[in-house]
Structures are given as C-alpha cells and as structure tokens.
Coordinates of C-alpha atoms and ligand atoms in Angstrom, one line a residue:
X1 CA 5.7 -23.1 25.0
X2 CA 5.2 -19.5 24.6
X3 CA 7.1 -20.6 21.6
X4 CA 3.9 -21.4 19.7
X5 CA 1.9 -18.2 20.0
X6 CA 5.2 -16.3 18.9
X7 CA 5.1 -18.4 16.0
X8 CA 1.9 -17.6 15.2
X9 CA 2.7 -13.7 15.3
X10 CA 5.7 -14.1 13.3
X11 CA 3.6 -16.5 10.6
X12 CA 1.0 -13.5 10.6
X13 CA 4.1 -10.7 10.0
X14 CA 5.3 -13.2 7.6
X15 CA 1.7 -13.4 5.6
X16 CA 1.6 -9.2 5.3
X17 CA 5.3 -9.2 4.1
X18 CA 5.0 -11.8 1.8
X19 CA 1.7 -10.9 0.6
X20 CA 2.3 -6.9 0.1
X21 CA 6.2 -7.7 -1.6
X22 CA 6.0 -10.7 -3.3
X23 CA 2.6 -11.2 -4.4
X24 CA 2.0 -7.4 -4.8
X25 CA 4.8 -5.1 -5.3
X26 CA 7.1 -7.6 -7.4
X27 CA 5.1 -9.0 -10.1
X28 CA 3.8 -5.1 -10.7
X29 CA 7.2 -3.9 -11.6
X30 CA 7.9 -7.9 -13.1
X31 CA 5.2 -9.2 -15.5
X32 CA 6.6 -12.1 -15.7
X33 CA 7.5 -13.2 -12.8
X34 CA 5.5 -16.5 -11.1
X35 CA 3.8 -14.1 -8.7
X36 CA 1.5 -12.9 -11.6
X37 CA -0.8 -15.2 -10.7
X38 CA -1.7 -13.9 -8.0
X39 CA -2.6 -10.7 -10.0
X40 CA -4.5 -12.7 -12.2
X41 CA -6.6 -14.5 -8.7
X42 CA -7.2 -11.0 -8.2
X43 CA -8.8 -10.1 -11.6
X44 CA -10.7 -13.3 -10.8
X45 CA -12.2 -12.6 -7.5
X46 CA -12.8 -9.1 -8.3
X47 CA -15.0 -10.2 -11.1
X48 CA -16.9 -13.2 -9.7
X49 CA -17.9 -11.8 -6.5
X50 CA -15.1 -13.1 -4.3
X51 CA -15.4 -16.4 -5.7
X52 CA -12.6 -18.4 -7.0
X53 CA -13.2 -21.5 -8.2
X54 CA -9.9 -22.0 -9.0
X55 CA -9.4 -23.3 -4.8
X56 CA -11.2 -26.5 -5.7
X57 CA -8.9 -27.6 -8.5
X58 CA -6.1 -29.6 -8.0
X59 CA -2.8 -27.8 -7.6
X60 CA -1.4 -29.5 -11.0
X61 CA -3.7 -28.2 -13.4
X62 CA -4.1 -24.6 -11.8
X63 CA -0.8 -22.4 -12.3
X64 CA -2.7 -20.2 -9.1
X65 CA -2.5 -23.2 -7.0
X66 CA 0.7 -24.3 -8.4
X67 CA 2.4 -21.3 -7.1
X68 CA 0.6 -20.2 -3.9
X69 CA 1.2 -24.6 -2.7
X70 CA 4.8 -24.7 -3.4
X71 CA 5.5 -21.5 -2.1
X72 CA 4.1 -22.3 1.5
X73 CA 5.7 -25.9 0.7
X74 CA 8.8 -24.1 0.9
X75 CA 8.2 -21.1 3.5
X76 CA 7.7 -24.5 6.3
X77 CA 10.5 -26.1 4.4
X78 CA 12.9 -23.3 5.6
X79 CA 11.4 -22.6 9.2
X80 CA 12.4 -26.3 9.9
X81 CA 16.0 -24.8 10.2
X82 CA 14.8 -23.7 14.2
X83 CA 13.0 -27.3 14.8
X84 CA 16.4 -28.3 16.7
X85 CA 16.6 -25.1 18.8
X86 CA 12.8 -23.8 19.3
X87 CA 10.0 -26.6 18.4
X88 CA 7.0 -24.7 19.9
X89 CA 7.9 -21.5 17.8
X90 CA 8.5 -23.8 14.5
X91 CA 5.1 -25.8 15.3
X92 CA 3.4 -21.8 16.1
X93 CA 5.2 -21.5 11.9
X94 CA 3.7 -24.1 10.4
X95 CA 0.6 -24.0 12.1
X96 CA 0.1 -20.1 10.6
X97 CA 1.7 -21.2 7.3
X98 CA -0.9 -23.8 7.2
X99 CA -3.7 -21.7 9.2
X100 CA -3.1 -19.6 5.7
X101 CA -3.8 -22.1 3.3
X102 CA -6.6 -23.6 4.8
X103 CA -8.2 -20.0 5.4
X104 CA -7.5 -18.4 2.1
X105 CA -8.4 -21.3 0.1
X106 CA -11.9 -21.8 2.3
X107 CA -12.8 -17.8 1.4
X108 CA -12.8 -17.8 -2.3
X109 CA -14.8 -20.8 -2.1
X110 CA -17.7 -19.3 0.7
X111 CA -17.3 -15.4 0.3
X112 CA -20.0 -15.6 3.1
X113 CA -17.8 -17.5 5.5
X114 CA -14.8 -14.2 4.0
X115 CA -17.2 -11.3 4.6
X116 CA -17.9 -12.4 8.2
X117 CA -14.7 -14.6 8.9
X118 CA -12.2 -12.5 7.2
X119 CA -13.1 -9.1 6.2
X120 CA -10.3 -7.7 6.3
X121 CA -9.4 -10.4 3.3
X122 CA -12.8 -9.6 1.6
X123 CA -12.0 -5.9 1.9
X124 CA -8.4 -6.6 0.2
X125 CA -9.9 -8.1 -3.0
X126 CA -13.2 -6.3 -3.1
X127 CA -13.1 -2.8 -2.0
X128 CA -11.8 0.6 -4.2
X129 CA -7.7 0.1 -3.2
X130 CA -6.7 -3.9 -3.4
X131 CA -3.2 -2.6 -2.1
X132 CA -3.9 -2.7 1.5
X133 CA -5.2 -5.1 3.8
X134 CA -2.4 -7.7 3.7
X135 CA -3.1 -10.1 6.4
X136 CA -5.4 -13.1 6.1
X137 CA -5.6 -15.1 8.5
X138 CA -6.0 -12.7 11.3
X139 CA -5.3 -8.7 10.9
X140 CA -2.8 -8.4 13.4
X141 CA 0.1 -6.7 11.2
X142 CA -2.3 -4.2 9.1
X143 CA -2.9 -3.1 12.4
X144 CA 0.2 -2.8 13.6
X145 CA 1.4 -1.0 10.4
X146 CA -1.7 0.6 9.5
X147 CA -2.6 -0.5 6.1
X148 CA -6.2 -1.8 7.4
X149 CA -8.3 -0.1 5.3
X150 CA -12.6 -0.4 6.3
X151 CA -15.2 -1.3 4.2
X152 CA -18.7 -1.7 4.1
X153 CA -18.9 -4.6 1.4
X154 CA -17.9 -6.9 4.7
X155 CA -18.7 -6.9 8.7
X156 CA -15.8 -5.6 10.1
X157 CA -14.5 -6.5 12.8
X158 CA -14.8 -5.0 16.2
X159 CA -11.2 -5.5 17.4
X160 CA -7.8 -5.4 16.3
X161 CA -7.4 -9.1 17.2
X162 CA -10.0 -10.1 14.5
X163 CA -11.4 -12.5 17.3
X164 CA -14.7 -12.9 19.0
X165 CA -14.0 -11.3 22.6
X166 CA -16.6 -10.8 25.6
X167 CA -17.4 -7.2 25.8
X168 CA -15.4 -6.8 29.0
X169 CA -12.1 -8.1 27.3
X170 CA -12.7 -6.2 24.1
X171 CA -13.0 -2.5 25.7
X172 CA -9.8 -2.5 27.3
X173 CA -8.0 -4.1 24.1
X174 CA -9.7 -1.5 22.0
X175 CA -8.4 1.5 24.0
X176 CA -5.0 -0.4 24.9
X177 CA -4.2 -1.0 21.1
X178 CA -5.5 2.6 20.5
X179 CA -3.4 3.8 23.0
X180 CA -0.2 1.5 21.8
X181 CA -0.9 2.3 17.7
X182 CA -2.0 5.9 17.5
X183 CA -0.4 6.6 14.0
X184 CA -1.5 3.6 12.9
X185 CA -4.9 4.1 13.9
X186 CA -5.0 7.3 12.5
X187 CA -3.8 6.7 9.0
X188 CA -6.2 3.2 8.8
X189 CA -9.0 6.0 10.2
X190 CA -8.3 8.4 7.0
X191 CA -7.9 5.7 4.3
X192 CA -10.6 3.8 5.3
X193 CA -12.5 7.5 4.5
X194 CA -10.7 7.7 1.4
X195 CA -12.0 4.6 0.4
X196 CA -15.7 4.9 1.1
X197 CA -15.3 8.6 -0.7
X198 CA -13.7 6.9 -3.9
X199 CA -16.1 4.0 -3.9
X200 CA -19.1 6.5 -3.7
X201 CA -17.2 8.4 -7.1
X202 CA -16.4 4.8 -8.5
X203 CA -12.7 5.4 -8.7
X204 CA -10.1 2.3 -8.3
X205 CA -6.5 2.2 -7.2
X206 CA -4.4 0.7 -10.0
X207 CA -3.5 -2.7 -9.1
X208 CA -0.4 -3.8 -11.5
Ligands
ZN301 ZN1 -3.6 -9.9 -3.2
ZN302 ZN1 -7.1 -14.2 -2.1

C-alpha cells in the first residue's frame, strides 16, 4: 500500500526532470527536435495570458498535444515493467502521469484555476524566468531542488506540499521543511527576489 504514495512522489520527480531536461534544455540546443513544440507552447501561453486553446483540440490536429500525449503514454508503458513486482508503486506512477495530463490541460483552458490551484505552474509560464518552477501537479521537487520562484502574478501556495492544510498542521510542516531544506529555501528566496526586481525592470530571461 505504501507503494502508492511512493509512486506519486517518484512521478513528481519525473515531472521535474523531464520538464527541465527534455522539454527545455534539450530543445534549446536542438531546435529541430519534436520537443521544440513545448517552447512554442510557452510562447503561445505567454502571449495569451496563460491560455492555450490547443488543449481543447484533438491530439491528431495539434502537434504539441500529440507529442505530450504520446510521451506520457510511452512513460506509462515503460512504468509497466514494475507492475508484477510493485503493483501499488506502479499504480502511483500511473496516477501521477494521468494527473499531470489532467491538471496541465485544464490549467491552460482555465487560467484562473491555474493561478489558484497550481501557482507554481502559472509562474513557470508567466514570470520573468521561465526556466524554473518545473513541477506541474504539486511543487514538491521544486522545493527539494530549490527551483521554485514565487511571483505576485499568482496566489503563492502557503506550504511546500501545495495542498490545503489546517493551520495546526501547516505550521510544523513549514518549519520542518525549512529546517530540512535550508539551502533550497535560501535559493528560492534569493531567486524570487531577483525575479521581482527583474519584472519591475522589464528583464526577461531568454527561453530558447
Ligand atoms: Zn515549460
Ligand atoms: Zn504549460
């Protein structure tokens, strides 16, 4: 049973890694790669206040959607090797992959939902530095790796789990996270401050 939350946690790490390495770093070096459609997605979202109507289209009409869906189906297929030995873990991975699709697609059709429910994702697209905030469904690995940049454009989450928690629980969660992830938190604070001042000066980090 414990395998299920572990699978969700690993899926969050995969979100962070694939998004950073394969959807940003790789196409910025190889502009002819199929992953370059993600850079196009960024440009579209940026110009349309986070909206990307492509998410309402069929995957057979829209290359970005086709690439994203086939990559996710491929990942789910690869995850199946764990099924005979760790069924709950595999179920956690499947859930994480499905949830990624659901949350990402919904957010680009409903920017208000994104601002409130997944502010880290809204910031990924809308703040001065689009090479940060790699997580989609929850911001866990952005806190672990120190790659969260908070911005005023969205309603910043009040804890690193990115979940609504009662105050009695949120306080100890926040102080434990700050204690455990001291370096990451100072990086987050520094980068968020820099982002605020860059935004005011109209400086934007090069995307690709
Ligand atoms: Zn991106
Ligand atoms: Zn997006």
